[in-house]
CSV table of C-alpha atoms and ligand atoms in Angstrom, one decimal:
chain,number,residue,atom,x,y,z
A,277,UNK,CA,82.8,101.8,94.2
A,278,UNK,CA,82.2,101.1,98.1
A,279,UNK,CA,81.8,103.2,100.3
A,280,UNK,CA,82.8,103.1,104.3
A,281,UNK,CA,81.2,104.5,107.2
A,282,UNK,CA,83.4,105.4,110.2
A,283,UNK,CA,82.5,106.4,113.8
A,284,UNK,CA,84.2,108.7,116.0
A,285,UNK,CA,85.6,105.7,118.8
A,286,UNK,CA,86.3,106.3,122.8
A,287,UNK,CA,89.1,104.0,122.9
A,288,UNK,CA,91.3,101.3,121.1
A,289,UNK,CA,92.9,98.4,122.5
A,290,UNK,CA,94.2,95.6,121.5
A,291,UNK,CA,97.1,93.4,119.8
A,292,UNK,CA,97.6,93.7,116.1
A,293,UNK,CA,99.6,91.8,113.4
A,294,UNK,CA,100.1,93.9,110.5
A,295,UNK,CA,100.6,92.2,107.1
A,296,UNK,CA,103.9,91.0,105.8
A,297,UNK,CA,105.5,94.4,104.5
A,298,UNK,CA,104.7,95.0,101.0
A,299,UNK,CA,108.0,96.0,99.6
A,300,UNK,CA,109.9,93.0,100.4
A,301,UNK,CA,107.0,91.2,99.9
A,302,UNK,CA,107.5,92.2,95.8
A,303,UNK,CA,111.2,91.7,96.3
A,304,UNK,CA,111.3,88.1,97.3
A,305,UNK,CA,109.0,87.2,94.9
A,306,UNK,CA,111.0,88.3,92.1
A,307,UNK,CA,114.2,87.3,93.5
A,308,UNK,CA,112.7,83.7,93.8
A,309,UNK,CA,111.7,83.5,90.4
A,310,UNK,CA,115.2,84.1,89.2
A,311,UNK,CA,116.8,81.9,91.4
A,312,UNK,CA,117.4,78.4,90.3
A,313,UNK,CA,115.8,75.9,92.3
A,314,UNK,CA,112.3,76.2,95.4
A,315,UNK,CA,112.9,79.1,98.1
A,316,UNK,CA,110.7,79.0,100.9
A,317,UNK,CA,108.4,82.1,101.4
A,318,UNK,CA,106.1,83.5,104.4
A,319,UNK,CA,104.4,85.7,105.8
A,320,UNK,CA,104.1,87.8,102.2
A,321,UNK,CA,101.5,90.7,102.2
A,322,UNK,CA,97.9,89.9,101.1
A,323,UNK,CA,97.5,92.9,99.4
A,324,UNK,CA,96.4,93.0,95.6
A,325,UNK,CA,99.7,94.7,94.6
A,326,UNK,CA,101.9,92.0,95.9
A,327,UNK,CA,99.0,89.5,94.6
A,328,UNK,CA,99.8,91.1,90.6
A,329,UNK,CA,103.2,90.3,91.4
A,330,UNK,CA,102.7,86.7,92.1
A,331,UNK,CA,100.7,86.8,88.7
A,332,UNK,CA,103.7,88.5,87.0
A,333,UNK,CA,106.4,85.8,88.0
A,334,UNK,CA,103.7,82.5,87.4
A,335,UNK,CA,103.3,84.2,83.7
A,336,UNK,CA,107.1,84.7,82.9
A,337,UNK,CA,106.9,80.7,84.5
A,338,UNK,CA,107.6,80.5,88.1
A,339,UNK,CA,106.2,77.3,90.1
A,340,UNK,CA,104.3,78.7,92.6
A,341,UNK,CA,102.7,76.5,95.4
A,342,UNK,CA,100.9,77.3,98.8
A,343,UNK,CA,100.3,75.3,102.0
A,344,UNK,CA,99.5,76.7,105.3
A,345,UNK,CA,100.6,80.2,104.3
A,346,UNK,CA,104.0,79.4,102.7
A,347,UNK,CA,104.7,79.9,99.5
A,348,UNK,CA,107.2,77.3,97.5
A,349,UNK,CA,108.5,79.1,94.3
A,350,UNK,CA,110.3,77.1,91.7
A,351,UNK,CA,112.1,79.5,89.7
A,352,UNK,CA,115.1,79.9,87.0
A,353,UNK,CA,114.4,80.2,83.6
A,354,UNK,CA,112.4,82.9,82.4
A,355,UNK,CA,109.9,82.0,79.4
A,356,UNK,CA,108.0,84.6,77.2
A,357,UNK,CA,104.7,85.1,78.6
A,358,UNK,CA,101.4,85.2,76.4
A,359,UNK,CA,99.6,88.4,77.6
A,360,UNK,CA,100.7,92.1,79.0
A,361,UNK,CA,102.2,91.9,82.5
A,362,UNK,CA,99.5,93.8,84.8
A,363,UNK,CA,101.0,94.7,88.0
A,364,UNK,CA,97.6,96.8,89.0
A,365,UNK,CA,98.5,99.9,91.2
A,366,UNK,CA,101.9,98.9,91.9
A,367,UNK,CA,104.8,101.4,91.3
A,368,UNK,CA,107.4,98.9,92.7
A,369,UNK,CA,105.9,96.3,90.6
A,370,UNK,CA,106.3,98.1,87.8
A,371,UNK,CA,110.0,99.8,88.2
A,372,UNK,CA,111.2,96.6,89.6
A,373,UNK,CA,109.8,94.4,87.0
A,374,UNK,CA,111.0,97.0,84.5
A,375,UNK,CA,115.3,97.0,85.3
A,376,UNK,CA,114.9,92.8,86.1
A,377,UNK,CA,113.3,92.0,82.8
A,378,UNK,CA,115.7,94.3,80.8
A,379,UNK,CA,118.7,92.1,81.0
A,380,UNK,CA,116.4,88.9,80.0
A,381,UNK,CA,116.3,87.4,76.6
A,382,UNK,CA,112.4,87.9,75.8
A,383,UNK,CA,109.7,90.6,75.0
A,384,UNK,CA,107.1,91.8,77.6
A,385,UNK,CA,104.6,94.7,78.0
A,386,UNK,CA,103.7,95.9,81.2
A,387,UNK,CA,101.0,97.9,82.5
A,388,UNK,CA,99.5,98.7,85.2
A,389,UNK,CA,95.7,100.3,86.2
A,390,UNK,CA,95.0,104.4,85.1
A,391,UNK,CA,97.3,105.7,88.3
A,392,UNK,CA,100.5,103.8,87.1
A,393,UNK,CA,99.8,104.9,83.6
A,394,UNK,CA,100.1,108.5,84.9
A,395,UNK,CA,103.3,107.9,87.3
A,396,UNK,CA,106.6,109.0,85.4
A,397,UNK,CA,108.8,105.8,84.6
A,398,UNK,CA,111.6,107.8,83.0
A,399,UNK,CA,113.3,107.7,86.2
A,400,UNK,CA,114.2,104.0,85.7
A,401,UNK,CA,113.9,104.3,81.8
A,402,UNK,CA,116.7,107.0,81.6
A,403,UNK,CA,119.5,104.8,83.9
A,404,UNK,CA,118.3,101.3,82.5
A,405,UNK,CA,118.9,102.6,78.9
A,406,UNK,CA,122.3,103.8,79.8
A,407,UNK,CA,122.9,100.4,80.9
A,408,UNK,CA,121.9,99.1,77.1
A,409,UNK,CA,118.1,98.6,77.7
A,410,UNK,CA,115.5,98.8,75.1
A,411,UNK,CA,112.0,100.2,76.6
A,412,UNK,CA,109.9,101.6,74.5
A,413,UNK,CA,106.3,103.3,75.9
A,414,UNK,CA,103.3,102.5,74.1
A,415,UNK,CA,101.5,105.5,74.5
A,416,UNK,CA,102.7,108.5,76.0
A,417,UNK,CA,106.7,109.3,76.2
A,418,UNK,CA,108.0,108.0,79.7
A,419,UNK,CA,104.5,106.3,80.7
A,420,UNK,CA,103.2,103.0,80.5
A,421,UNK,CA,102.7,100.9,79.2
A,422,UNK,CA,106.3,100.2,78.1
A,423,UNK,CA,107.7,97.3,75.9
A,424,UNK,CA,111.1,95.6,77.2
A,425,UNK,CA,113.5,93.6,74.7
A,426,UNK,CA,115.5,91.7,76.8
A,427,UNK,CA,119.0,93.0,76.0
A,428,UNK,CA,122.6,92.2,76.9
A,429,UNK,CA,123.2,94.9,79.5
A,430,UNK,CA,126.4,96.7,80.6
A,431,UNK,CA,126.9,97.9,84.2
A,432,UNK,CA,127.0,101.8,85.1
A,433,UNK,CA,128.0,103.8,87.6
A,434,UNK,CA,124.8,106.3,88.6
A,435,UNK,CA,124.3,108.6,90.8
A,436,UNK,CA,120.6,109.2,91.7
A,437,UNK,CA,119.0,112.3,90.8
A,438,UNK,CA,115.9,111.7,93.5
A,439,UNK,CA,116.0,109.9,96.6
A,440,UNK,CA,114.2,106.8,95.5
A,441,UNK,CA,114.5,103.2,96.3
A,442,UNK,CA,112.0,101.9,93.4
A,443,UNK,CA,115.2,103.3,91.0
A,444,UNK,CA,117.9,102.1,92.7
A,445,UNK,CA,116.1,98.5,93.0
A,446,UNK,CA,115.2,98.9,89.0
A,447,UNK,CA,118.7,99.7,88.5
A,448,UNK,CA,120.0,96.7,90.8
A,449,UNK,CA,117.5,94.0,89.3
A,450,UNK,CA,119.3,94.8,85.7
A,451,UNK,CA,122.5,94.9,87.5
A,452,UNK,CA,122.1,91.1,88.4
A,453,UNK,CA,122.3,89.9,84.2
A,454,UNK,CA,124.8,93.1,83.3
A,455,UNK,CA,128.1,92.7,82.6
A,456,UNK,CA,130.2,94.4,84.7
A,457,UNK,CA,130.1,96.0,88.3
A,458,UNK,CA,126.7,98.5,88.7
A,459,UNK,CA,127.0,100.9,91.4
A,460,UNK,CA,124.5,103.4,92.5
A,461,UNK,CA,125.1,106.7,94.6
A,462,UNK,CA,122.5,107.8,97.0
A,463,UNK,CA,122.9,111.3,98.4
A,464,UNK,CA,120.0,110.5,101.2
A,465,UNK,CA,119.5,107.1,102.3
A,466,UNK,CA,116.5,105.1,101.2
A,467,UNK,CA,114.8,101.4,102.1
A,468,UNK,CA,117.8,99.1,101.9
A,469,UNK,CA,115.1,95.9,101.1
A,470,UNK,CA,117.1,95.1,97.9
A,471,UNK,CA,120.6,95.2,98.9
A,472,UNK,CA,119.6,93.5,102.2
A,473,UNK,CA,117.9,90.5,100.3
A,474,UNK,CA,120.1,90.6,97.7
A,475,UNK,CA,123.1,89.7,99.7
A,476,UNK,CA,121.1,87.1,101.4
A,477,UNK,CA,120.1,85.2,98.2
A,478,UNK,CA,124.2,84.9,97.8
A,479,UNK,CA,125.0,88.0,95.1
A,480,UNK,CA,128.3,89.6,95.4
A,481,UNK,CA,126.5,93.3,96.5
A,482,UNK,CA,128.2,95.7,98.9
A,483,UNK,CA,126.9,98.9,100.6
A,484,UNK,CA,129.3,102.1,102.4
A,485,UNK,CA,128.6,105.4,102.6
A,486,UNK,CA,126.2,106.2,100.0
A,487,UNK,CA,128.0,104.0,97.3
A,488,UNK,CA,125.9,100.5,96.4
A,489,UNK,CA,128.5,98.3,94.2
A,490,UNK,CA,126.6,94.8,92.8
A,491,UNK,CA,128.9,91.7,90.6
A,492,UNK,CA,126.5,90.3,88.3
A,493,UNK,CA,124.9,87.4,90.1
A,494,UNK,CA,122.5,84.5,90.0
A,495,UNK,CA,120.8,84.4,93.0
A,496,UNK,CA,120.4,81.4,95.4
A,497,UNK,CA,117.3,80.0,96.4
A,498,UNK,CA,116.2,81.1,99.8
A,499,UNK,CA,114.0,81.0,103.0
A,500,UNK,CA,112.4,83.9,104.2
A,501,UNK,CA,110.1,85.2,106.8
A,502,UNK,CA,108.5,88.7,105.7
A,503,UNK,CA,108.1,90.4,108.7
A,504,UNK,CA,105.3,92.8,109.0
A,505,UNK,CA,104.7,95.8,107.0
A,506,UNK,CA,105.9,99.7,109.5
A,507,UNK,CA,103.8,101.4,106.8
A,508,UNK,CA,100.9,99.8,108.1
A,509,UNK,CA,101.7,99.6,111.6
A,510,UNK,CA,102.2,103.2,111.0
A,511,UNK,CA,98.1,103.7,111.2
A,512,UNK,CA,97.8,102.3,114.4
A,513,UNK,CA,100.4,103.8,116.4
A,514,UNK,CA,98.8,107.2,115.7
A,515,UNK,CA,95.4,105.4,116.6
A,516,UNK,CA,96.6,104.5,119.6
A,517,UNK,CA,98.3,107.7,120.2
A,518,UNK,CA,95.0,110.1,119.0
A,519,UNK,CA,92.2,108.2,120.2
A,520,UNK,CA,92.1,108.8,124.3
A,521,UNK,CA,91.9,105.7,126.5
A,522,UNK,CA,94.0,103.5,123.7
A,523,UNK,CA,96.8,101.0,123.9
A,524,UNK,CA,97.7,99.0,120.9
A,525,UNK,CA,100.7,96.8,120.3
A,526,UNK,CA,102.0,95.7,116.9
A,527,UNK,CA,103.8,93.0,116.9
A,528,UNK,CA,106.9,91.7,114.4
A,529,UNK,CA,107.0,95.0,112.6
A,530,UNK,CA,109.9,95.2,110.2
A,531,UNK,CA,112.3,97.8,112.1
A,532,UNK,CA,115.3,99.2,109.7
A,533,UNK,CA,115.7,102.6,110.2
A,534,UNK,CA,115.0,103.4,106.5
A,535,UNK,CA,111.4,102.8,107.1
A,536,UNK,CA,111.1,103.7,110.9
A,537,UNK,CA,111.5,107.7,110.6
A,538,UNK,CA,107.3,108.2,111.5
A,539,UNK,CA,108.5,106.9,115.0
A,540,UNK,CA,110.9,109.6,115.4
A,541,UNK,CA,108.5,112.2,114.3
A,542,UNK,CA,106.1,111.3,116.7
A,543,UNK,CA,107.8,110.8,120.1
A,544,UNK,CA,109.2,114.3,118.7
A,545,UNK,CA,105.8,115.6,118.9
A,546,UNK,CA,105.5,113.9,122.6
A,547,UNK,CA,104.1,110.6,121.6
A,548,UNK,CA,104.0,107.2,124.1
A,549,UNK,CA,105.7,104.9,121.6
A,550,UNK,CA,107.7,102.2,122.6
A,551,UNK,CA,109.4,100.7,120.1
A,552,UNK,CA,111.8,97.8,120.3
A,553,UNK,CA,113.4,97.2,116.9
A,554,UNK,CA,115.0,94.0,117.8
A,555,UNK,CA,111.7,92.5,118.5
A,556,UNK,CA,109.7,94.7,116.3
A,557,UNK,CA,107.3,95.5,118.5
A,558,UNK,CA,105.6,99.1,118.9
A,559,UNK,CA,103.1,99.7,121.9
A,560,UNK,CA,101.3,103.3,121.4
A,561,UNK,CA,99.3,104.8,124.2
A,562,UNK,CA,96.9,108.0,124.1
A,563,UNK,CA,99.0,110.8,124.3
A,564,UNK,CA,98.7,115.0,124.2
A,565,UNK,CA,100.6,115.8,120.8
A,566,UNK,CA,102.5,119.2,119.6
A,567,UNK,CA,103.7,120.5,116.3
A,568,UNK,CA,106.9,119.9,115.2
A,569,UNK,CA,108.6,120.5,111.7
A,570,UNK,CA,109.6,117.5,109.7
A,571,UNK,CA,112.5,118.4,107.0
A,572,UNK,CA,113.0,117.8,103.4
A,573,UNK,CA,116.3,114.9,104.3
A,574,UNK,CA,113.8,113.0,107.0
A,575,UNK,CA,111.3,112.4,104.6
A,576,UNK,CA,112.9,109.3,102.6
A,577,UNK,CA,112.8,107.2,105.7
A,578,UNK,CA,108.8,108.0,106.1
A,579,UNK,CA,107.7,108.5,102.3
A,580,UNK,CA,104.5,106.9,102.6
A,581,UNK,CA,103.9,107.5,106.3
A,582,UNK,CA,103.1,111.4,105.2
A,583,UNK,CA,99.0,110.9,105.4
A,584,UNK,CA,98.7,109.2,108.4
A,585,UNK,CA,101.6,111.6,110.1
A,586,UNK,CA,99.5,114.5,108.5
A,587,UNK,CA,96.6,113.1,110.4
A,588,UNK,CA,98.8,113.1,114.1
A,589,UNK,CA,99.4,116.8,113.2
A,590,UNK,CA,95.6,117.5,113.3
A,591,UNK,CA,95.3,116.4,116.5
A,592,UNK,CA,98.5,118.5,117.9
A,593,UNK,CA,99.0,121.4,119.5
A,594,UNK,CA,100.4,124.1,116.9
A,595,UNK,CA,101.5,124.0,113.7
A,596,UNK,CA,103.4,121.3,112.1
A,597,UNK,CA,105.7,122.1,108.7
A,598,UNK,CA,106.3,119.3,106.5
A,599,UNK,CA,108.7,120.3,104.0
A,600,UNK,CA,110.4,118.9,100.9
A,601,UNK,CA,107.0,116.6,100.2
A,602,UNK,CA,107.9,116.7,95.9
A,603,UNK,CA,107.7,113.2,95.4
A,604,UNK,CA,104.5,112.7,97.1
A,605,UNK,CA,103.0,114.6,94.0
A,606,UNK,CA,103.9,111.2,92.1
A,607,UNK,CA,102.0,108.3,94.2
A,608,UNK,CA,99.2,106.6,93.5
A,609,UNK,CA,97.7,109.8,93.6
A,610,UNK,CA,99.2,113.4,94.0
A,611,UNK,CA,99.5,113.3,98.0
A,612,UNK,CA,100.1,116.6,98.3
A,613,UNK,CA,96.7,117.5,96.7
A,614,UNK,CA,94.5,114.5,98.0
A,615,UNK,CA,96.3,115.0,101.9
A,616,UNK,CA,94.9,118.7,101.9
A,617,UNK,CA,91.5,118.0,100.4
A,618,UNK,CA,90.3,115.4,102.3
A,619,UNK,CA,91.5,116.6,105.8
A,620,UNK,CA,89.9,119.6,104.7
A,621,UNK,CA,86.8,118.2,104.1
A,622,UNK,CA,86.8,116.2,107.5
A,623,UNK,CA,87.0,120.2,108.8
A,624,UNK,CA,91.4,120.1,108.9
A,625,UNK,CA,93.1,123.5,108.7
A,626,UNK,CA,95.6,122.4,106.2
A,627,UNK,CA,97.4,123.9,103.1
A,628,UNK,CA,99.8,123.4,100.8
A,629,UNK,CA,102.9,125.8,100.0
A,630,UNK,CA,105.0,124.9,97.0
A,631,UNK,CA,106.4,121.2,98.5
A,632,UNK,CA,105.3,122.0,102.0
A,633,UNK,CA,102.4,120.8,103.9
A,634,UNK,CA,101.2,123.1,106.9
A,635,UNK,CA,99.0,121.5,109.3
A,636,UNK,CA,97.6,123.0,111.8
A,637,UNK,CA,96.2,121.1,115.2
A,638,UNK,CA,92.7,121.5,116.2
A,639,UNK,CA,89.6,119.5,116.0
A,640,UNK,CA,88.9,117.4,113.2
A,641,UNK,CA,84.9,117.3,112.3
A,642,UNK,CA,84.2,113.9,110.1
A,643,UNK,CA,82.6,114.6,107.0
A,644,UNK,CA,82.1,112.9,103.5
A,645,UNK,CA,85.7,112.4,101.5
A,646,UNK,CA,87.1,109.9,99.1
A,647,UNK,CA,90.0,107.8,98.4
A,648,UNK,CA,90.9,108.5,94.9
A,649,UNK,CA,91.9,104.9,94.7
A,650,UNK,CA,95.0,105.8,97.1
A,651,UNK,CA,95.2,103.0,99.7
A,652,UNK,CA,96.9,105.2,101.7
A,653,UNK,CA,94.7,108.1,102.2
A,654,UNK,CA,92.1,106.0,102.7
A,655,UNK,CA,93.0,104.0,105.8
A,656,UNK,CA,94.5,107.6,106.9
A,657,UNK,CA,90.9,109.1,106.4
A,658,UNK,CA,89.4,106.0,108.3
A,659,UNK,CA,92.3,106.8,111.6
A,660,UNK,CA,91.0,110.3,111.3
A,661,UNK,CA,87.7,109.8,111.6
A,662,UNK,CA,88.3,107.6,114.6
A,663,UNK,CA,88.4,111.4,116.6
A,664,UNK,CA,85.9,113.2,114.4
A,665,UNK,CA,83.1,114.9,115.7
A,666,UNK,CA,80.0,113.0,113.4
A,667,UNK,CA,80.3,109.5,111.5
A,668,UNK,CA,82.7,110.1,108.7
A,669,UNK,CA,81.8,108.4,104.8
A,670,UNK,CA,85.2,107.2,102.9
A,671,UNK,CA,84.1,106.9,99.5
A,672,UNK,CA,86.3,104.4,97.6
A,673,UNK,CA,87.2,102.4,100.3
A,674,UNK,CA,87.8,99.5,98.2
A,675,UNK,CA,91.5,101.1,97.4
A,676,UNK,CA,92.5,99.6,100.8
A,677,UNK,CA,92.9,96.2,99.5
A,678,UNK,CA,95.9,97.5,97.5
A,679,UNK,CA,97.6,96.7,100.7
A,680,UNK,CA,95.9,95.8,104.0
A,681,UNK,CA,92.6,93.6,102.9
A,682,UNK,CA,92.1,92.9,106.5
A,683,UNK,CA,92.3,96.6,107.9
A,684,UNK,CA,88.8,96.6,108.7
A,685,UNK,CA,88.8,93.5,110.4
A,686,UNK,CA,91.8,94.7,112.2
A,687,UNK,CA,90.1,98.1,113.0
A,688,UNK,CA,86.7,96.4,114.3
A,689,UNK,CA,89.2,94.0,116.6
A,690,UNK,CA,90.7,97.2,118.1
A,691,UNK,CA,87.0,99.4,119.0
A,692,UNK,CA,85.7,96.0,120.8
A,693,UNK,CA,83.4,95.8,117.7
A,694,UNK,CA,84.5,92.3,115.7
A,695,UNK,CA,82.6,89.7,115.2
B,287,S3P,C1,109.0,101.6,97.6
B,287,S3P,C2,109.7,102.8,97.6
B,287,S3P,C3,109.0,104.1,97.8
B,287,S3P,C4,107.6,104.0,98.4
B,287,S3P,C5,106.9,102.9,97.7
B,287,S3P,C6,107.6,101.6,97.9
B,287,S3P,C7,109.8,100.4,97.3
B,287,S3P,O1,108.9,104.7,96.5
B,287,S3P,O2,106.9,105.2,98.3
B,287,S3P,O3,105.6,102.8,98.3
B,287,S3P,O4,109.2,99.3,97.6
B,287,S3P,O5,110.9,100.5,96.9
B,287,S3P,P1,110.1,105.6,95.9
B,287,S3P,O6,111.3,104.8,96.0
B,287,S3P,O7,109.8,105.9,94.5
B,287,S3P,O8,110.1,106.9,96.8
């Protein structure tokens, strides 16, 4: 386990690429290994989750070749692979994977690292078995690892229980080989990645007012640039806003407004963001921040932005409510509980109330906290400490390379401090 020392900064400037966004990273992936024929990918995240899904689609026999960055994938038919599919820490590996190789003639395990094993998979087993599936879990009921025979499936009509677009992409992924129309019901929006791919590889998918209808479709092969990832750029816009004398840019940031709702909160709390979503580029500048209160039908559009946002409310003025927060209990780690203790233990006033986070603004001190393996909390620990009063020690800093290898690099760039 590594260990990270960060010290409190007196400015950050600088221009920043963030890394290709991580969910359509997995998406286009999997999408080129189905399609007959080479699509053309770059820009794809770096990170190790997007990494076990390249493994994932070379094993169930995907070409895959590399020059300069792009990625030529050669895909089509699907053969039985020889060992357990691994997809490491990744949730969206492991739901996607799970509804696309339902409707596919062969037998595969997949598993993933001790968080994924813990994360509830019923969610896509309960729909993709309504749709014909057979899944079986290994070990504990509705965990992985789980067992797939590929099955002849039958489309369904479902309406989502949970805002969540890891089940609605499960459920599309099997719609692709069902027979029949599949069409999902979302009662709160949720990233539109799948559909909007989807429909670019050529399947018959439409999407009004809540109501996703998909004809079962081979897709085409395709050419895509993976533009960069907001959940990432999402750290530096509250570095630049927190830190005084800052002024970062991030530059190609993917800008639909499913994943965009962390910029809303923050000029809501008086941030100076500028944000141009036909460019994608977001310029934040050192600004005096207040509470606000962020509600339960917000938080789809800024699921994983809740550390870094809980960070922002630290440094306001007041109290800032974050309510309707259940799902966070289910990511790599329990949010809600690893939020509150380590921006306690950098010296934040923080608690949580049923699915509510309460944050209230004031100094933050530094201190000694850990990751827990979540990549998330700890590049939010590391943009914390940037403002802390004494050098703060992230313990299990290694998690970051889940998604943002260079984030360091990217960091030291921004103080004046790289090499
Ligand atoms: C993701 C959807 C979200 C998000 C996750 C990536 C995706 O999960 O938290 O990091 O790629 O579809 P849920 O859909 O389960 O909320």
């Amino acid at each position: 386990m590594s260990a990270q020392e960060i010290e409190p900064i007196s400015s950050l400037t600088g221009k920043i690429n963030v890394p290709g966004d991580k969910s359509i990273s997995h998406r286009v992936l999997m999408l080129a290994a189905l399609a007959n024929g080479k699509s053309e990918i770059s820009g794809l995240s770096l990170g190790q989750d997007v990494q076990q899904t390249e493994s994932i689609i070379s094993a169930l026999g995907a070409k895959i070749e590399r020059k300069n960055g792009t990625l030529t994938i050669t895909g089509g038919e699907f053969q039985q692979p020889n060992s357990v599919l691994d997809v490491g820490n990744s949730g969206t590996g492991i739901r996607l994977f799970t509804g696309l190789l339902s409707g596919i003639p062969i037998q595969t395990t997949i598993n993933g690292d001790s968080s994924i094993q813990s994360r509830p998979m019923d969610r896509v087993i309960s729909p993709l078995q309504k749709m014909g599936a057979e899944i079986k879990s290994k070990g504990n009921k509705g965990y992985a690892p789980l067992e797939i025979t590929g099955k002849e499936l039958t489309g369904i009509e479902y309406e989502m229980p949970i805002p969540s677009a890891q089940v609605k992409s499960a459920i599309l992924f099997a719609g692709l080989s069902a027979q029949d129309t599949t069409t999902v019901i979302e009662s709160h929006a949720t990233r539109t990645h799948t559909e909007e791919l989807m429909a670019k590889c050529g399947i018959n998918i439409e999407s009004k007012q809540g109501r996703i209808i998909l004809r079962p479709s081979k897709p085409e092969p395709f050419k895509h640039y993976v533009e960069g990832d907001p959940s990432q750029a999402a750290f530096w816009a509250v570095g630049g806003v927190i830190v005084p004398h800052s002024h970062i840019e991030v530059e190609n940031v993917y800008s639909g407004t499913a994943r965009t709702g962390f910029i809303d909160v923050l000029h809501r709390m008086g941030a100076d963001i500028q944000h141009n979503p036909e460019t994608g580029t977001l310029v934040a500048r050192s600004s005096s921040l207040h509470a606000t209160k962020v509600e339960s039908h917000e938080i789809p559009s800024m699921i994983d932005e809740i550390p870094i946002l809980a960070v922002a409310a630290a440094c306001a003025e007041g109290t800032t409510v974050f309510e309707g927060l259940g799902e966070l209990k289910v990511k790599e780690t329990n949010r809600l509980e690893t939020i509150q203790s380590e921006l306690s233990r950098m010296g934040v006033t923080i608690r949580v109330e049923e699915d509510s986070l309460i944050v209230s603004g004031g100094s933050i001190t530094g201190g000694s906290v850990h990751s827990h393996g979540d990549h998330r909390i700890a590049m939010a620990s590391a943009i914390a400490a940037l403002v802390g009063e004494t050098t703060t020690q992230i313990n299990g800093w290694e998690a970051v390379s889940t998604s943002y290898p260079k984030f360091e690099e990217d960091l030291a760039s921004l103080t004046g401090k790289s090499t």
